[in-house]
């Protein structure tokens, strides 16, 4: 079942255009959103949160349009923007005490569970956290209100290989619990490690949106790694 | 709405916004342009907007499960809350000056504006100008604060200067009434200031909602 449907999304900037982006995200699957820097990943994700105004297209969550149902939809989704510091000098405990009030579905048991799992100290402020721990803090907020969909903008950027691997394992665990995980990355091995589906964006256009297996079968040449395939496609050669 | 106000107070606000409420007590200072107290209160609120920007407060708020208008509403409610607290202090100071201290020589010989209901009305008018020029101006970008604050400083101090100058114009001496003199006129002027505050704030809020909905964050 599609939990997110993005159809014909268009956003024009003076020097960049996201054109006719369409893809879907399924429940209980991990979708890797891959593309090089400046390909349009963050523009797409910001549109998915209604932070920017697309010039065209539609975005539906759980079969409902984002426009007009924003409040209800946002209660069911979680987000993480890896490099952003929210209230960098406030204690995690204080931030959480405010955020929880916004969600009817806030689950204290889940909060305690992930706090322990992520080894986060409530007394610390975001400014005291490493990049990896910041991502985990954002995930903690998302998971404590039982988000059915996680949308994560470059959650693995800036993480060491150990933290990245740990995070990807967490995604797999969430997937097994039925959560849809949609994460952007420019690190191809992240996709190889845990993604079920791939949405590949290049120069503001969706070059491929399909299950990873199908991507490899249809677009990779024999013996070619996923990285080689993408590098070749990025150079404009789409024939396997 | 309770949650949004709690977020504003506990996460977004600078402690200075609360501390600077005390400038409402400047209404006690003789020989000083007391309406500067209203300006200093808004300076604390301005500091809060800066603190919030450093904390990525606007994007964080826009990601919460609330309507975009509620982000704007939260800011306006917080601003009005601080202004209301300061107004309360100014009112207490003014009432004390109008009653217990009505004949105090230090106030009677005051060369500058007297603390009376007209002054309170002007303080509300200045708060209204802040809400219109600074808060409304901020929401045009949800980022830039310098230009709207400079614009507010100009109109705010023009309002202070006008309030200080008016009672020197022949026939307008009643504006600077002591004690309960000209109480009817004074209360009408207070009501006019409060009405101006409400109108300027509503005008600004409605425009800010439209502007905020239009911008890309």
Coordinates of C-alpha atoms in Angstrom, one line a residue:
Chain A
X1 CA 0.0 0.0 0.0
X2 CA 1.3 3.4 -0.9
X3 CA 1.6 5.7 2.1
X4 CA 3.1 8.6 0.0
X5 CA 2.3 9.4 -3.5
X6 CA 4.2 12.2 -5.2
X7 CA 2.7 13.1 -8.6
X8 CA 4.2 15.4 -11.2
X9 CA 5.9 17.6 -8.7
X10 CA 7.4 20.8 -10.2
X11 CA 9.4 23.5 -8.5
X12 CA 11.2 26.2 -10.5
X13 CA 14.1 28.2 -9.2
X14 CA 16.0 30.7 -11.3
X15 CA 19.0 28.3 -11.6
X16 CA 17.3 24.9 -11.0
X17 CA 14.1 23.1 -11.8
X18 CA 12.6 20.1 -10.2
X19 CA 10.5 18.8 -13.1
X20 CA 7.6 16.3 -13.1
X21 CA 8.8 14.2 -10.2
X22 CA 6.6 11.2 -9.5
X23 CA 7.2 8.3 -7.2
X24 CA 5.5 6.5 -4.3
X25 CA 6.6 5.1 -0.9
X26 CA 5.2 1.8 0.4
X27 CA 4.3 0.8 3.9
X28 CA 6.8 -1.5 5.6
X29 CA 9.5 -0.8 3.0
X30 CA 12.7 1.3 2.9
X31 CA 13.0 3.7 0.0
X32 CA 16.4 5.2 -0.7
X33 CA 16.2 8.6 -2.4
X34 CA 19.5 9.0 -4.1
X35 CA 21.1 11.7 -6.2
X36 CA 24.2 13.8 -6.2
X37 CA 24.5 17.1 -4.4
X38 CA 22.1 19.6 -5.9
X39 CA 20.1 17.0 -7.8
X40 CA 16.8 18.1 -6.0
X41 CA 16.6 15.8 -3.1
X42 CA 16.1 18.5 -0.4
X43 CA 13.7 20.5 -2.7
X44 CA 11.6 17.3 -3.0
X45 CA 11.6 16.6 0.7
X46 CA 10.8 20.2 1.6
X47 CA 7.9 20.1 -0.8
X48 CA 6.8 16.9 0.9
X49 CA 6.6 18.8 4.2
X50 CA 4.9 21.8 2.6
X51 CA 7.9 24.0 3.6
X52 CA 8.2 25.2 0.1
X53 CA 5.5 25.8 -2.5
X54 CA 5.6 23.6 -5.6
X55 CA 4.7 25.2 -8.9
X56 CA 2.8 22.1 -9.8
X57 CA 2.0 18.5 -8.8
X58 CA 0.3 16.8 -5.9
X59 CA 1.5 15.0 -2.8
X60 CA -0.8 12.6 -1.0
X61 CA -0.2 10.8 2.3
X62 CA -2.4 7.8 3.3
X63 CA -4.6 8.6 0.3
X64 CA -5.2 12.2 1.4
X65 CA -3.8 15.4 -0.1
X66 CA -1.2 17.1 2.0
X67 CA -2.9 20.4 1.2
X68 CA -6.0 20.6 3.4
X69 CA -4.9 17.7 5.7
X70 CA -1.5 19.0 6.8
X71 CA -2.2 18.9 10.5
X72 CA -3.6 15.4 10.6
X73 CA -0.9 14.0 8.2
X74 CA 2.0 15.6 10.1
X75 CA 0.8 13.8 13.3
X76 CA 1.4 10.5 11.5
X77 CA 4.8 11.2 10.0
X78 CA 8.3 11.8 11.4
X79 CA 11.2 13.7 10.0
X80 CA 14.8 14.2 10.5
X81 CA 17.2 16.7 8.9
X82 CA 20.6 15.4 9.9
X83 CA 22.6 18.6 10.0
X84 CA 20.0 21.0 11.6
X85 CA 20.2 21.9 15.2
X86 CA 16.8 22.6 16.8
X87 CA 17.1 24.8 20.0
X88 CA 20.9 23.9 20.3
X89 CA 21.2 25.1 23.8
X90 CA 18.0 23.6 25.3
X91 CA 18.1 20.3 27.1
X92 CA 16.7 17.4 25.2
X93 CA 14.3 16.8 28.2
X94 CA 12.9 20.3 27.8
X95 CA 12.5 20.1 24.0
X96 CA 10.7 16.7 24.5
X97 CA 8.5 18.1 27.2
X98 CA 7.1 20.6 24.7
X99 CA 7.0 18.4 21.6
X100 CA 5.1 15.6 23.2
X101 CA 2.1 18.0 23.8
X102 CA 1.6 18.3 20.1
X103 CA 1.0 14.6 19.5
X104 CA -2.1 12.7 20.8
X105 CA -0.2 9.5 19.9
X106 CA 2.9 10.3 22.1
X107 CA 4.1 7.1 23.6
X108 CA 6.2 7.5 26.7
X109 CA 7.2 3.8 26.8
X110 CA 8.5 4.1 23.2
X111 CA 10.3 7.3 24.1
X112 CA 12.1 5.6 27.0
X113 CA 12.9 2.6 24.9
X114 CA 14.5 4.6 22.1
X115 CA 16.2 6.9 24.5
X116 CA 18.0 3.9 25.9
X117 CA 18.5 2.2 22.6
X118 CA 20.1 5.4 21.1
X119 CA 22.1 5.9 24.3
X120 CA 20.9 9.6 24.5
X121 CA 21.3 11.6 27.6
X122 CA 18.2 13.7 28.3
X123 CA 20.2 16.3 30.2
X124 CA 22.3 17.1 27.1
X125 CA 21.6 19.9 24.7
X126 CA 21.7 19.3 20.9
X127 CA 24.9 21.4 20.7
X128 CA 26.6 18.8 22.8
X129 CA 25.7 15.9 20.5
X130 CA 27.7 14.5 17.6
X131 CA 26.2 14.5 14.1
X132 CA 25.1 10.9 14.5
X133 CA 23.5 11.6 17.9
X134 CA 21.6 14.5 16.4
X135 CA 20.1 12.3 13.8
X136 CA 19.2 9.8 16.6
X137 CA 17.6 12.6 18.6
X138 CA 15.4 13.6 15.6
X139 CA 14.6 9.9 15.2
X140 CA 13.7 9.7 18.9
X141 CA 11.2 12.5 18.5
X142 CA 9.7 10.8 15.4
X143 CA 9.5 7.3 16.9
X144 CA 8.0 8.4 20.2
X145 CA 4.9 9.6 18.5
X146 CA 4.6 6.3 16.6
X147 CA 5.2 7.8 13.2
X148 CA 4.0 5.5 10.4
X149 CA 6.3 7.1 7.9
X150 CA 9.8 8.5 8.4
X151 CA 11.1 11.0 6.0
X152 CA 14.8 11.6 6.6
X153 CA 16.9 14.1 4.7
X154 CA 20.5 12.8 4.5
X155 CA 20.4 11.1 7.9
X156 CA 23.7 9.3 7.2
X157 CA 25.7 12.3 5.9
X158 CA 28.6 13.1 8.2
X159 CA 28.3 9.9 10.2
X160 CA 31.2 7.5 10.7
X161 CA 30.8 4.0 9.1
X162 CA 29.9 2.4 12.4
X163 CA 27.1 4.9 13.2
X164 CA 25.9 4.7 9.6
X165 CA 25.7 0.9 9.8
X166 CA 23.9 1.2 13.2
X167 CA 21.4 3.6 11.8
X168 CA 20.7 1.5 8.7
X169 CA 20.1 -1.5 11.0
X170 CA 17.6 0.7 12.9
X171 CA 15.8 1.4 9.6
X172 CA 15.6 -2.3 9.0
X173 CA 14.1 -2.9 12.4
X174 CA 11.5 -0.1 11.9
X175 CA 10.6 -1.5 8.5
X176 CA 9.9 -4.9 10.1
X177 CA 7.5 -3.1 12.5
X178 CA 5.6 -1.8 9.4
X179 CA 7.1 1.7 9.3
X180 CA 7.8 3.2 5.8
X181 CA 11.2 4.8 5.8
X182 CA 12.1 7.3 3.0
X183 CA 15.6 8.6 3.3
X184 CA 17.7 10.7 1.0
X185 CA 21.4 10.0 0.6
X186 CA 24.3 10.5 -1.8
X187 CA 26.0 7.4 -0.4
X188 CA 25.3 4.5 -2.7
X189 CA 26.3 1.8 -0.2
X190 CA 23.5 3.0 2.1
X191 CA 21.1 2.0 -0.6
X192 CA 22.8 -1.3 -1.2
X193 CA 22.7 -2.1 2.5
X194 CA 19.1 -1.6 3.3
X195 CA 16.8 -0.2 0.7
X196 CA 14.0 -2.2 -0.9
X197 CA 13.1 0.6 -3.3
X198 CA 15.1 3.2 -5.0
X199 CA 14.2 6.7 -6.2
X200 CA 17.0 8.1 -8.3
X201 CA 17.0 11.8 -9.0
X202 CA 19.4 13.4 -11.4
X203 CA 19.4 17.1 -12.5
X204 CA 16.0 17.7 -11.0
X205 CA 14.4 14.7 -12.8
X206 CA 13.4 11.3 -11.5
X207 CA 15.7 9.0 -13.5
X208 CA 14.3 5.8 -11.9
X209 CA 11.7 4.9 -9.2
X210 CA 11.4 1.2 -8.7
X211 CA 12.3 -1.8 -6.5
X212 CA 16.1 -2.0 -6.1
X213 CA 16.1 -5.5 -7.6
X214 CA 14.3 -4.3 -10.7
X215 CA 16.7 -1.4 -10.9
X216 CA 19.7 -3.7 -10.9
X217 CA 18.1 -6.1 -13.3
X218 CA 17.0 -3.5 -15.8
X219 CA 19.7 -0.8 -15.6
X220 CA 22.9 -2.4 -14.5
X221 CA 25.2 -4.1 -17.0
X222 CA 26.4 -7.6 -16.2
X223 CA 29.0 -7.5 -13.4
X224 CA 28.5 -3.8 -12.9
X225 CA 28.1 -2.6 -9.3
X226 CA 25.3 -0.2 -8.3
X227 CA 27.8 2.5 -7.9
X228 CA 29.2 1.9 -11.4
X229 CA 25.6 2.0 -12.8
X230 CA 24.8 5.3 -11.2
X231 CA 28.1 6.9 -12.2
X232 CA 27.4 5.8 -15.8
X233 CA 23.9 7.1 -15.7
X234 CA 25.1 10.3 -14.1
X235 CA 27.4 10.7 -17.1
X236 CA 24.3 10.5 -19.4
X237 CA 24.7 6.9 -20.5
X238 CA 21.5 5.1 -19.7
X239 CA 22.0 2.0 -21.7
X240 CA 23.2 -1.1 -19.7
Chain B
X1 CA -3.0 26.9 21.2
X2 CA -1.7 26.2 24.7
X3 CA 1.0 24.0 23.3
X4 CA 2.1 26.7 20.9
X5 CA 2.3 29.3 23.7
X6 CA 4.3 26.8 25.8
X7 CA 6.7 26.3 23.0
X8 CA 7.1 30.0 22.5
X9 CA 7.7 30.6 26.2
X10 CA 9.9 27.6 27.0
X11 CA 11.8 27.1 23.8
X12 CA 11.7 30.1 21.5
X13 CA 11.8 33.1 23.9
X14 CA 14.9 34.9 25.1
X15 CA 15.0 35.5 28.9
X16 CA 15.5 39.2 28.0
X17 CA 11.9 39.3 26.7
X18 CA 10.7 38.5 30.3
X19 CA 13.3 40.6 32.0
X20 CA 12.6 43.7 29.9
X21 CA 8.9 43.6 30.9
X22 CA 10.3 45.4 34.0
X23 CA 10.9 48.5 31.8
X24 CA 7.2 49.0 32.2
X25 CA 8.2 50.5 35.6
X26 CA 9.9 53.3 33.7
X27 CA 6.5 55.0 34.0
X28 CA 7.7 55.9 37.5
X29 CA 10.8 57.8 36.3
X30 CA 10.4 61.6 36.5
X31 CA 12.1 63.8 34.0
X32 CA 12.4 61.0 31.5
X33 CA 10.5 60.2 28.3
X34 CA 8.5 57.4 29.9
X35 CA 7.3 56.0 26.5
X36 CA 10.9 54.8 26.0
X37 CA 9.8 52.1 28.5
X38 CA 7.5 50.7 25.8
X39 CA 10.3 50.7 23.3
X40 CA 12.6 48.8 25.7
X41 CA 9.9 46.2 26.2
X42 CA 9.8 45.6 22.5
X43 CA 13.6 45.5 22.4
X44 CA 13.4 42.4 24.6
X45 CA 10.8 40.8 22.2
X46 CA 13.1 41.6 19.3
X47 CA 15.9 39.8 21.1
X48 CA 13.5 36.8 21.4
X49 CA 13.0 36.8 17.6
X50 CA 16.8 36.7 17.2
X51 CA 17.2 33.8 19.7
X52 CA 14.5 31.9 17.9
X53 CA 16.1 32.4 14.5
X54 CA 19.4 31.0 15.9
X55 CA 17.5 27.9 17.1
X56 CA 15.8 27.3 13.7
X57 CA 12.5 27.9 15.5
X58 CA 10.4 28.8 12.5
X59 CA 11.2 25.7 10.5
X60 CA 10.9 23.5 13.6
X61 CA 7.4 25.0 14.3
X62 CA 6.3 24.6 10.6
X63 CA 7.2 20.9 10.9
X64 CA 5.0 20.4 14.0
X65 CA 1.5 19.0 13.4
X66 CA -0.1 22.5 13.3
X67 CA -1.4 24.7 10.6
X68 CA 1.0 27.2 9.2
X69 CA -1.2 30.0 10.5
X70 CA -0.7 28.7 14.0
X71 CA 3.0 29.3 13.7
X72 CA 2.2 33.0 13.1
X73 CA -0.5 33.0 15.8
X74 CA 1.9 31.6 18.3
X75 CA 4.4 34.4 17.7
X76 CA 1.7 37.1 17.9
X77 CA 0.2 35.6 21.1
X78 CA 3.7 35.6 22.7
X79 CA 4.4 39.2 21.6
X80 CA 0.9 40.3 22.9
X81 CA 1.5 38.4 26.2
X82 CA 4.8 40.3 26.9
X83 CA 3.2 43.6 25.9
X84 CA 0.2 42.9 28.1
X85 CA 2.4 42.1 31.1
X86 CA 4.4 45.4 30.5
X87 CA 1.1 47.3 30.1
X88 CA 0.0 45.9 33.4
X89 CA 3.1 47.3 35.1
X90 CA 2.7 50.6 33.3
X91 CA -0.9 50.8 34.5
X92 CA 0.0 50.1 38.1
X93 CA 2.7 52.7 38.0
X94 CA 0.3 55.2 36.4
X95 CA -2.5 54.6 38.9
X96 CA 0.0 55.1 41.8
X97 CA 1.2 58.3 40.2
X98 CA -2.3 59.5 39.6
X99 CA -3.4 58.8 43.2
X100 CA -0.9 58.3 46.0
X101 CA 1.8 60.4 44.3
X102 CA -0.5 62.8 42.6
X103 CA 1.0 65.8 44.4
X104 CA 4.6 64.6 44.5
X105 CA 6.8 67.6 43.7
X106 CA 9.1 65.5 41.6
X107 CA 6.3 64.7 39.2
X108 CA 4.6 68.1 39.4
X109 CA 7.8 69.7 38.2
X110 CA 8.3 67.1 35.5
X111 CA 9.3 68.8 32.3
X112 CA 8.4 65.8 30.2
X113 CA 5.3 63.8 29.6
X114 CA 3.2 62.9 32.7
X115 CA 2.2 59.3 33.4
X116 CA -1.6 59.3 32.8
X117 CA -4.1 57.3 30.7
X118 CA -3.1 59.2 27.6
X119 CA 0.5 57.9 28.1
X120 CA -0.9 54.4 28.6
X121 CA -2.9 54.7 25.3
X122 CA 0.3 55.9 23.6
X123 CA 2.2 52.9 25.0
X124 CA -0.4 50.6 23.5
X125 CA -0.2 52.5 20.2
X126 CA 3.6 52.0 20.2
X127 CA 3.1 48.2 20.9
X128 CA 0.7 48.2 18.0
X129 CA 3.3 49.8 15.8
X130 CA 5.8 47.2 16.8
X131 CA 3.3 44.4 15.9
X132 CA 2.6 46.0 12.6
X133 CA 6.1 47.1 11.5
X134 CA 8.4 44.7 13.1
X135 CA 6.4 41.4 13.6
X136 CA 4.5 41.9 10.4
X137 CA 7.7 42.8 8.6
X138 CA 9.5 39.8 9.9
X139 CA 6.9 37.4 8.5
X140 CA 7.5 38.8 5.0
X141 CA 10.6 36.6 5.0
X142 CA 10.4 34.7 8.3
X143 CA 14.2 35.4 8.5
X144 CA 15.1 39.1 8.0
X145 CA 14.8 41.1 11.2
X146 CA 17.1 44.1 10.7
X147 CA 15.1 46.1 8.2
X148 CA 11.7 45.8 10.0
X149 CA 13.4 46.6 13.3
X150 CA 15.0 49.8 12.0
X151 CA 11.7 50.8 10.4
X152 CA 10.0 50.2 13.8
X153 CA 12.7 52.3 15.6
X154 CA 12.0 55.2 13.3
X155 CA 8.2 55.1 13.6
X156 CA 8.4 54.2 17.3
X157 CA 10.5 57.2 18.2
X158 CA 8.4 59.4 16.0
X159 CA 5.4 58.3 18.1
X160 CA 7.3 59.0 21.3
X161 CA 8.4 62.4 20.1
X162 CA 4.9 63.2 19.0
X163 CA 3.4 62.2 22.3
X164 CA 6.0 64.3 24.2
X165 CA 5.4 67.3 21.9
X166 CA 1.6 67.3 21.7
X167 CA 0.8 68.8 25.1
X168 CA 3.0 71.8 24.4
X169 CA 0.7 72.8 21.5
X170 CA -1.8 75.5 22.8
X171 CA -5.1 73.9 23.6
X172 CA -3.8 70.4 24.1
X173 CA -2.5 70.9 27.6
X174 CA -5.1 68.5 28.9
X175 CA -3.2 65.6 27.4
X176 CA -0.6 66.1 30.2
X177 CA -3.2 65.9 33.0
X178 CA -2.2 65.2 36.6
X179 CA -4.1 63.1 39.0
X180 CA -7.7 62.7 37.9
X181 CA -7.9 65.9 36.0
X182 CA -9.6 65.7 32.6
X183 CA -10.3 62.0 33.4
X184 CA -13.1 61.7 30.8
X185 CA -10.8 62.9 28.0
X186 CA -7.9 60.8 29.3
X187 CA -9.9 57.6 29.4
X188 CA -11.2 58.2 25.8
X189 CA -7.5 58.6 24.7
X190 CA -6.6 55.4 26.5
X191 CA -9.5 53.6 24.8
X192 CA -8.3 55.1 21.4
X193 CA -4.8 53.8 22.0
X194 CA -6.1 50.3 22.9
X195 CA -8.3 50.3 19.8
X196 CA -5.4 51.3 17.7
X197 CA -3.4 48.4 19.2
X198 CA -6.1 45.9 18.4
X199 CA -6.5 47.2 14.9
X200 CA -2.8 47.4 14.1
X201 CA -2.2 43.9 15.5
X202 CA -5.1 42.3 13.7
X203 CA -4.1 44.0 10.4
X204 CA -0.5 42.8 10.9
X205 CA -1.6 39.2 11.9
X206 CA -3.8 38.8 8.8
X207 CA -1.1 40.1 6.5
X208 CA 1.6 37.9 8.3
X209 CA -0.5 34.8 7.8
X210 CA -0.8 35.5 4.1
X211 CA 2.9 36.3 3.7
X212 CA 4.1 33.3 5.8
X213 CA 1.9 31.0 3.7
X214 CA 3.5 32.3 0.5
X215 CA 7.2 32.1 1.4
X216 CA 9.5 29.1 1.0
X217 CA 11.2 28.0 4.1

